[in-house]
Amino acid sequence: MKQIHSIMILNPNQTMVTEFVLEEFSENPSLRLLLIDALFCFFFILLTMAIVGNGLIITTIHRSPSLHTPMYFFLVNLALMDVICTVTVLPKVLQSLVTENTISYGGCLTQMFIFSWVLGSELLLFSAMAYDRYLAICRPLHYGTLMNGRACVALAAFVWFTGALNSLVLTCLVLPLSFCGPNLITHFFCEIPSVLMLSCSPTFINDIMTVIADMFLTGLNFLLTMTSYGFIIASILRIRSAEGKKRAFSTCSAHLIVVTLYYSTVLYTYVRPALGTAGLLDKAIAVLYTTVTPSLNPLIYTLRNKEFKTSFKKLLFPHS
């Protein structure tokens, strides 16, 4: 495997990495050549699906007054996060497949910050969406008061701000670290655990803060989301009519599927004992939560949603 070491000499005993190398998907030269075209097409399709699919969701909801409700407001935020996530990761992956698989120090930090921001915000948003569904199903008489426009905006602002603050702290803690080589990141993009493994400075504080962030953003939000759905399922089971149960489940099933896919992959990556390593299985899991899930979210949320499909058809065929 080709490795590029781009360093700047600070003094005779110290160097600083100015460029990182992203690990290729296969170390076998012949297999790598066969994989390039397939992977390029695969990731390009996922990038297109994520941008077009989520863009259609945002446009449809924006243009349809009937969809101006809290549930769809949060869905717009999720679609926007999915677009940012894929645009942050996939273009660099596509470039690495056809040209040099390198990324500058500044580019790596930027990718790390934006991805961590979106990842943390999306985990918080899942809790907000679960809370919205809890109020709609378990406290329908108070839903309009508790989940009004001001509450929605406040929740969304909290989600984006908290995710940005968490990412800013974790990224700023990387800035004082020295990277003296090697500069090969054992991943296909810059993620905090993989980058920390290359530091020649102590990373104890970084590791502790990463674990705390994981406990708060992943563990706590997963617990809150599952608790909300525990109340939701219990409330649905008390509904007597089969049609009522079906309608209630249909409003929650899409979100529950997305949450399950997302948390299962993120929990594997961030809460496993071998934190930071990125073998073939780890890369496959990372592909799921960085590219596949954002691309599938539009399909998951819209295929079983009659209200959205009706609005989407009106958007495409306004005079029909």
Coordinates of N, CA and C in Angstrom, one line a residue, residues 42-237:
F42 N -21.1 2.9 -6.7 CA -21.9 2.7 -5.5 C -22.0 4.0 -4.7
F43 N -20.9 4.7 -4.4 CA -20.9 5.9 -3.6 C -21.5 7.0 -4.4
F44 N -21.3 7.1 -5.7 CA -21.9 8.2 -6.5 C -23.4 8.0 -6.4
I45 N -23.9 6.8 -6.5 CA -25.4 6.6 -6.5 C -25.9 7.0 -5.1
L46 N -25.2 6.6 -4.0 CA -25.6 7.0 -2.7 C -25.6 8.5 -2.5
L47 N -24.6 9.2 -3.0 CA -24.5 10.6 -2.9 C -25.7 11.3 -3.6
T48 N -26.0 10.8 -4.8 CA -27.1 11.3 -5.6 C -28.4 11.1 -4.9
M49 N -28.6 9.9 -4.4 CA -29.9 9.5 -3.7 C -30.1 10.4 -2.5
A50 N -29.0 10.6 -1.7 CA -29.1 11.4 -0.5 C -29.5 12.9 -0.9
I51 N -28.8 13.5 -1.9 CA -29.0 14.9 -2.2 C -30.4 15.0 -2.8
V52 N -30.7 14.2 -3.8 CA -32.0 14.3 -4.5 C -33.2 14.0 -3.6
G53 N -33.1 12.8 -2.9 CA -34.1 12.3 -2.0 C -34.5 13.3 -0.9
N54 N -33.4 13.7 -0.2 CA -33.7 14.7 0.9 C -34.0 16.0 0.4
G55 N -33.5 16.4 -0.8 CA -33.9 17.7 -1.4 C -35.4 17.7 -1.7
L56 N -35.9 16.6 -2.2 CA -37.3 16.5 -2.5 C -38.2 16.5 -1.3
I57 N -37.7 15.9 -0.2 CA -38.4 16.0 1.1 C -38.5 17.4 1.5
I58 N -37.4 18.2 1.5 CA -37.4 19.5 2.0 C -38.3 20.4 1.1
T59 N -38.2 20.2 -0.2 CA -39.0 21.0 -1.1 C -40.5 20.7 -1.0
T60 N -40.9 19.5 -0.9 CA -42.3 19.1 -0.8 C -42.9 19.6 0.5
I61 N -42.2 19.5 1.6 CA -42.7 20.0 2.9 C -42.8 21.5 2.8
H62 N -41.8 22.2 2.3 CA -41.8 23.6 2.2 C -43.0 24.2 1.4
R63 N -43.3 23.5 0.3 CA -44.3 23.9 -0.7 C -45.7 23.4 -0.3
S64 N -45.9 22.6 0.7 CA -47.2 22.0 1.0 C -47.6 22.5 2.4
P65 N -48.5 23.5 2.5 CA -49.0 24.0 3.8 C -49.6 22.9 4.7
S66 N -50.2 21.8 4.1 CA -50.7 20.7 4.9 C -49.6 20.0 5.7
L67 N -48.4 20.1 5.3 CA -47.3 19.4 5.9 C -46.5 20.3 6.9
H68 N -47.0 21.5 7.1 CA -46.4 22.4 8.1 C -46.8 22.1 9.5
T69 N -46.3 20.9 10.0 CA -46.6 20.4 11.3 C -45.3 20.1 12.0
P70 N -45.3 19.9 13.3 CA -44.0 19.6 14.0 C -43.3 18.4 13.5
M71 N -44.0 17.3 13.2 CA -43.4 16.1 12.7 C -42.6 16.4 11.4
Y72 N -43.2 17.1 10.5 CA -42.5 17.4 9.2 C -41.4 18.4 9.4
F73 N -41.6 19.3 10.3 CA -40.6 20.3 10.6 C -39.3 19.6 11.1
F74 N -39.4 18.6 11.9 CA -38.2 17.9 12.4 C -37.7 17.0 11.2
L75 N -38.5 16.5 10.4 CA -38.1 15.7 9.2 C -37.3 16.6 8.3
V76 N -37.6 17.9 8.1 CA -36.8 18.8 7.3 C -35.4 18.9 7.9
N77 N -35.3 19.1 9.2 CA -34.0 19.2 9.9 C -33.2 17.9 9.7
L78 N -33.9 16.7 9.8 CA -33.2 15.5 9.6 C -32.7 15.4 8.1
A79 N -33.5 15.8 7.2 CA -33.1 15.7 5.8 C -31.9 16.6 5.5
L80 N -31.9 17.8 6.1 CA -30.8 18.7 5.9 C -29.5 18.2 6.5
M81 N -29.6 17.5 7.7 CA -28.4 16.9 8.3 C -27.9 15.8 7.5
D82 N -28.8 15.0 6.9 CA -28.4 13.9 6.0 C -27.6 14.4 4.8
V83 N -28.1 15.5 4.2 CA -27.4 16.1 3.1 C -26.0 16.5 3.5
I84 N -25.9 17.2 4.6 CA -24.6 17.7 5.0 C -23.7 16.6 5.3
C85 N -24.2 15.5 5.9 CA -23.3 14.4 6.3 C -22.7 13.7 5.0
T86 N -23.6 13.5 4.0 CA -23.1 12.8 2.8 C -22.1 13.7 2.0
V87 N -22.5 15.0 2.0 CA -21.6 16.0 1.2 C -20.3 16.2 1.9
T88 N -20.2 16.0 3.2 CA -19.0 16.1 3.9 C -18.1 14.9 3.7
V89 N -18.6 13.7 3.6 CA -17.8 12.5 3.5 C -17.6 12.0 2.1
L90 N -18.7 11.9 1.3 CA -18.6 11.2 0.0 C -17.8 11.8 -1.1
P91 N -17.9 13.1 -1.3 CA -17.1 13.7 -2.3 C -15.6 13.4 -2.2
K92 N -15.1 13.4 -0.9 CA -13.7 13.1 -0.7 C -13.4 11.6 -0.9
V93 N -14.4 10.8 -0.6 CA -14.2 9.3 -0.9 C -14.1 9.1 -2.4
L94 N -15.0 9.8 -3.2 CA -15.0 9.6 -4.6 C -13.6 10.1 -5.2
Q95 N -13.1 11.2 -4.6 CA -11.8 11.7 -5.1 C -10.7 10.8 -4.8
S96 N -10.8 10.2 -3.6 CA -9.7 9.2 -3.2 C -9.7 8.0 -4.0
L97 N -10.8 7.6 -4.6 CA -10.9 6.4 -5.5 C -10.3 6.6 -6.8
V98 N -10.2 7.9 -7.3 CA -9.7 8.1 -8.6 C -8.4 8.9 -8.7
T99 N -8.0 9.6 -7.6 CA -6.8 10.3 -7.5 C -6.1 9.9 -6.2
E100 N -5.1 10.8 -5.8 CA -4.4 10.5 -4.5 C -5.4 10.6 -3.3
N101 N -5.2 9.6 -2.5 CA -6.1 9.5 -1.3 C -5.6 10.2 -0.1
T102 N -5.3 11.5 -0.3 CA -4.7 12.3 0.7 C -5.7 13.4 1.1
I103 N -5.5 14.0 2.3 CA -6.3 15.1 2.8 C -5.4 16.0 3.7
S104 N -5.6 17.3 3.5 CA -4.7 18.2 4.2 C -5.1 18.2 5.7
Y105 N -4.2 18.7 6.5 CA -4.4 18.7 8.0 C -5.7 19.6 8.3
G106 N -5.8 20.8 7.6 CA -6.9 21.6 7.8 C -8.2 21.0 7.3
G107 N -8.1 20.3 6.1 CA -9.2 19.7 5.6 C -9.7 18.5 6.4
C108 N -8.8 17.8 7.1 CA -9.1 16.7 8.0 C -9.9 17.3 9.2
L109 N -9.4 18.4 9.8 CA -10.0 18.9 10.9 C -11.4 19.5 10.6
T110 N -11.5 20.1 9.4 CA -12.8 20.6 8.9 C -13.8 19.4 8.8
Q111 N -13.4 18.4 8.1 CA -14.3 17.2 7.9 C -14.7 16.6 9.3
M112 N -13.7 16.5 10.2 CA -14.0 16.0 11.5 C -15.0 16.8 12.3
F113 N -14.9 18.1 12.2 CA -15.8 19.0 12.9 C -17.2 18.9 12.3
I114 N -17.3 19.0 11.0 CA -18.7 19.0 10.4 C -19.3 17.7 10.6
F115 N -18.6 16.6 10.4 CA -19.2 15.3 10.6 C -19.6 15.0 12.1
S116 N -18.8 15.4 13.0 CA -19.1 15.2 14.4 C -20.3 16.1 14.8
W117 N -20.4 17.3 14.2 CA -21.5 18.2 14.4 C -22.8 17.6 14.0
V118 N -22.8 17.1 12.8 CA -24.0 16.5 12.2 C -24.4 15.2 12.9
L119 N -23.4 14.4 13.2 CA -23.7 13.1 14.0 C -24.3 13.4 15.3
G120 N -23.7 14.3 16.1 CA -24.3 14.6 17.4 C -25.6 15.2 17.3
S121 N -25.8 16.2 16.3 CA -27.1 16.8 16.2 C -28.2 15.8 15.8
E122 N -27.8 14.8 14.9 CA -28.8 13.9 14.5 C -29.3 13.0 15.6
L123 N -28.3 12.6 16.5 CA -28.7 11.8 17.7 C -29.7 12.6 18.6
L124 N -29.4 13.9 18.8 CA -30.3 14.7 19.6 C -31.6 14.9 18.9
L125 N -31.6 15.0 17.6 CA -32.9 15.2 16.9 C -33.8 14.0 17.0
F126 N -33.2 12.8 17.0 CA -34.0 11.6 17.1 C -34.8 11.6 18.5
S127 N -34.1 12.1 19.5 CA -34.8 12.2 20.8 C -36.0 13.2 20.7
A128 N -35.7 14.4 20.0 CA -36.8 15.4 19.8 C -37.9 14.8 19.0
M129 N -37.6 14.1 18.0 CA -38.7 13.5 17.1 C -39.5 12.4 17.9
A130 N -38.8 11.7 18.8 CA -39.5 10.7 19.6 C -40.4 11.4 20.6
Y131 N -39.9 12.5 21.2 CA -40.7 13.3 22.1 C -41.9 13.8 21.4
D132 N -41.8 14.3 20.2 CA -42.9 14.8 19.4 C -44.0 13.7 19.2
R133 N -43.5 12.5 18.9 CA -44.5 11.4 18.7 C -45.1 11.0 20.0
Y134 N -44.3 11.1 21.1 CA -44.9 10.7 22.4 C -46.0 11.7 22.7
L135 N -45.8 13.0 22.5 CA -46.9 13.9 22.8 C -48.1 13.7 21.9
A136 N -47.8 13.5 20.6 CA -48.9 13.3 19.7 C -49.8 12.1 20.0
I137 N -49.2 11.0 20.5 CA -50.0 9.8 20.7 C -50.4 9.6 22.2
C138 N -49.6 10.0 23.1 CA -49.9 9.8 24.5 C -50.6 11.0 25.2
R139 N -50.4 12.2 24.6 CA -51.0 13.4 25.2 C -51.6 14.2 24.1
P140 N -52.5 13.7 23.3 CA -53.0 14.4 22.1 C -53.8 15.7 22.5
L141 N -54.5 15.7 23.6 CA -55.2 16.9 24.0 C -54.3 18.1 24.3
H142 N -53.1 17.8 24.7 CA -52.2 18.9 25.1 C -51.1 19.1 24.0
Y143 N -51.2 18.3 22.9 CA -50.1 18.4 21.9 C -50.0 19.8 21.3
G144 N -51.1 20.4 20.9 CA -51.0 21.7 20.3 C -50.4 22.8 21.1
T145 N -50.5 22.6 22.5 CA -50.0 23.6 23.4 C -48.5 23.3 23.7
L146 N -48.2 22.0 23.9 CA -46.8 21.7 24.2 C -45.9 21.7 23.0
M147 N -46.4 21.4 21.8 CA -45.5 21.3 20.7 C -46.0 22.4 19.7
N148 N -45.9 23.6 20.1 CA -46.3 24.7 19.2 C -45.1 25.2 18.4
G149 N -45.3 26.2 17.5 CA -44.2 26.6 16.7 C -42.9 27.1 17.5
R150 N -43.2 27.8 18.5 CA -42.0 28.3 19.3 C -41.2 27.1 20.0
A151 N -42.0 26.1 20.4 CA -41.3 24.9 21.0 C -40.5 24.2 20.0
C152 N -41.0 24.1 18.8 CA -40.3 23.4 17.7 C -39.0 24.1 17.4
V153 N -39.1 25.4 17.2 CA -37.9 26.1 16.9 C -36.9 26.1 18.0
A154 N -37.3 26.1 19.2 CA -36.4 26.0 20.4 C -35.7 24.7 20.4
L155 N -36.5 23.6 20.2 CA -35.9 22.3 20.2 C -34.9 22.1 19.1
A156 N -35.2 22.6 17.9 CA -34.3 22.5 16.8 C -33.0 23.3 17.0
A157 N -33.2 24.5 17.6 CA -32.0 25.4 17.9 C -31.1 24.7 18.9
F158 N -31.7 24.0 19.9 CA -31.0 23.3 20.9 C -30.2 22.2 20.3
V159 N -30.9 21.4 19.4 CA -30.2 20.3 18.7 C -29.0 20.7 18.0
W160 N -29.2 21.8 17.1 CA -28.0 22.2 16.3 C -26.9 22.8 17.1
F161 N -27.3 23.6 18.1 CA -26.3 24.3 18.9 C -25.5 23.3 19.8
T162 N -26.2 22.4 20.4 CA -25.5 21.4 21.3 C -24.6 20.5 20.4
G163 N -25.0 20.1 19.3 CA -24.2 19.3 18.4 C -23.0 20.1 18.0
A164 N -23.1 21.4 17.7 CA -22.0 22.2 17.3 C -21.0 22.4 18.4
L165 N -21.6 22.7 19.6 CA -20.7 22.9 20.8 C -19.9 21.6 21.1
N166 N -20.5 20.5 21.1 CA -19.8 19.2 21.3 C -18.7 19.0 20.3
S167 N -19.0 19.2 19.0 CA -18.0 19.0 18.0 C -16.9 20.1 18.1
L168 N -17.2 21.3 18.5 CA -16.2 22.3 18.6 C -15.2 22.0 19.7
V169 N -15.7 21.5 20.9 CA -14.9 21.1 22.0 C -14.0 20.0 21.6
L170 N -14.5 18.9 21.0 CA -13.7 17.8 20.6 C -12.7 18.1 19.6
T171 N -13.1 19.0 18.6 CA -12.1 19.3 17.6 C -11.0 20.2 18.1
C172 N -11.4 21.2 19.0 CA -10.4 22.1 19.5 C -9.4 21.3 20.4
L173 N -9.8 20.2 21.0 CA -8.9 19.4 21.8 C -7.9 18.7 21.0
V174 N -8.1 18.6 19.7 CA -7.2 18.0 18.7 C -6.1 19.0 18.3
L175 N -6.4 20.2 18.3 CA -5.5 21.3 17.8 C -4.1 21.3 18.5
P176 N -4.1 21.1 19.9 CA -2.8 21.2 20.5 C -1.9 19.9 20.3
L177 N -2.5 18.8 19.8 CA -1.8 17.6 19.6 C -0.8 17.7 18.5
S178 N 0.3 16.9 18.7 CA 1.4 16.8 17.6 C 1.2 15.6 16.8
F179 N 1.3 15.7 15.5 CA 1.3 14.5 14.7 C 2.6 14.4 13.9
C180 N 3.5 13.5 14.4 CA 4.8 13.4 13.9 C 5.0 12.3 12.9
G181 N 4.0 11.6 12.6 CA 4.1 10.5 11.6 C 4.1 9.2 12.4
P182 N 3.5 8.1 11.8 CA 3.0 8.0 10.5 C 1.7 8.8 10.3
N183 N 1.3 9.0 9.1 CA 0.1 9.9 8.8 C -1.0 9.1 8.1
L184 N -1.0 7.8 8.2 CA -2.0 7.0 7.5 C -3.2 6.8 8.4
I185 N -4.3 7.4 8.1 CA -5.6 7.2 8.8 C -6.2 5.9 8.4
T186 N -6.4 5.0 9.3 CA -7.0 3.7 9.0 C -8.5 3.7 8.9
H187 N -8.9 4.6 8.0 CA -10.4 4.8 7.7 C -10.5 5.5 6.4
F188 N -11.7 5.7 5.9 CA -11.9 6.3 4.6 C -12.3 7.8 4.7
F189 N -12.4 8.3 6.0 CA -12.6 9.7 6.2 C -12.0 10.0 7.6
C190 N -12.0 11.3 7.9 CA -11.4 11.8 9.2 C -12.4 11.7 10.3
E191 N -12.3 10.7 11.1 CA -13.2 10.6 12.3 C -12.3 10.7 13.5
I192 N -12.8 11.3 14.6 CA -11.9 11.6 15.8 C -11.1 10.4 16.3
P193 N -11.8 9.3 16.6 CA -11.0 8.1 17.1 C -9.8 7.7 16.2
S194 N -10.0 7.7 14.9 CA -9.0 7.2 14.0 C -7.9 8.2 14.0
V195 N -8.2 9.5 14.0 CA -7.1 10.6 14.0 C -6.3 10.6 15.3
L196 N -7.0 10.4 16.4 CA -6.3 10.4 17.7 C -5.2 9.3 17.8
M197 N -5.4 8.2 17.1 CA -4.5 7.1 17.1 C -3.1 7.5 16.5
L198 N -3.1 8.5 15.7 CA -1.8 9.0 15.0 C -1.1 10.0 15.8
S199 N -1.6 10.5 16.9 CA -1.0 11.6 17.6 C 0.2 11.0 18.4
C200 N 1.3 11.8 18.4 CA 2.4 11.4 19.2 C 2.4 12.2 20.6
S201 N 1.3 12.9 20.8 CA 1.1 13.5 22.1 C 0.1 12.7 22.9
P202 N 0.1 12.9 24.3 CA -0.8 12.2 25.1 C -2.3 12.6 24.7
T203 N -3.2 11.6 24.6 CA -4.6 11.9 24.2 C -5.5 11.5 25.3
F204 N -5.1 11.5 26.6 CA -5.9 11.0 27.7 C -7.2 11.9 27.8
I205 N -7.0 13.2 27.7 CA -8.1 14.2 27.9 C -9.0 14.0 26.7
N206 N -8.5 13.8 25.5 CA -9.3 13.6 24.3 C -10.2 12.4 24.4
D207 N -9.5 11.3 24.9 CA -10.2 10.0 25.1 C -11.4 10.1 26.1
I208 N -11.1 10.8 27.2 CA -12.1 11.0 28.3 C -13.3 11.8 27.7
M209 N -13.0 12.9 27.0 CA -14.0 13.8 26.5 C -14.8 13.1 25.4
T210 N -14.2 12.2 24.7 CA -14.9 11.5 23.6 C -15.9 10.5 24.3
V211 N -15.4 9.8 25.3 CA -16.3 8.9 26.0 C -17.5 9.6 26.7
I212 N -17.2 10.7 27.3 CA -18.3 11.5 27.9 C -19.3 11.9 26.8
A213 N -18.8 12.4 25.7 CA -19.7 12.8 24.6 C -20.5 11.6 24.1
D214 N -19.9 10.5 24.0 CA -20.6 9.3 23.6 C -21.7 8.9 24.6
M215 N -21.4 9.0 25.8 CA -22.3 8.6 26.9 C -23.5 9.5 26.8
F216 N -23.3 10.8 26.6 CA -24.4 11.8 26.6 C -25.2 11.7 25.2
L217 N -24.4 11.8 24.1 CA -25.1 11.9 22.8 C -25.7 10.6 22.4
T218 N -24.9 9.5 22.6 CA -25.4 8.2 22.1 C -26.2 7.4 23.2
G219 N -25.6 7.2 24.3 CA -26.2 6.4 25.4 C -27.5 7.1 25.9
L220 N -27.4 8.4 26.4 CA -28.5 9.0 27.0 C -29.6 9.2 26.0
N221 N -29.3 9.7 24.7 CA -30.3 9.9 23.8 C -31.0 8.6 23.3
F222 N -30.2 7.5 23.3 CA -30.8 6.2 23.0 C -31.8 5.8 24.0
L223 N -31.4 6.0 25.3 CA -32.3 5.7 26.4 C -33.6 6.5 26.4
L224 N -33.4 7.8 26.1 CA -34.6 8.7 26.0 C -35.5 8.3 24.9
T225 N -34.9 8.0 23.7 CA -35.7 7.6 22.6 C -36.5 6.3 22.8
M226 N -35.8 5.3 23.4 CA -36.4 4.0 23.7 C -37.5 4.2 24.8
T227 N -37.3 5.0 25.7 CA -38.3 5.3 26.8 C -39.5 5.9 26.2
S228 N -39.3 6.9 25.3 CA -40.5 7.5 24.6 C -41.3 6.5 23.9
Y229 N -40.6 5.6 23.1 CA -41.3 4.6 22.3 C -41.9 3.5 23.2
G230 N -41.3 3.3 24.4 CA -42.0 2.4 25.3 C -43.4 2.9 25.7
F231 N -43.5 4.2 26.0 CA -44.8 4.8 26.4 C -45.7 4.8 25.1
I232 N -45.1 5.1 24.0 CA -45.9 5.1 22.7 C -46.5 3.8 22.4
I233 N -45.7 2.7 22.5 CA -46.2 1.4 22.2 C -47.3 0.9 23.2
A234 N -47.0 1.3 24.5 CA -48.0 0.9 25.5 C -49.3 1.6 25.3
S235 N -49.2 2.9 24.8 CA -50.4 3.7 24.5 C -51.2 3.1 23.3
I236 N -50.4 2.7 22.3 CA -51.0 2.2 21.1 C -51.7 0.9 21.4
L237 N -51.2 0.1 22.2 CA -51.8 -1.2 22.5 C -53.1 -1.1 23.3

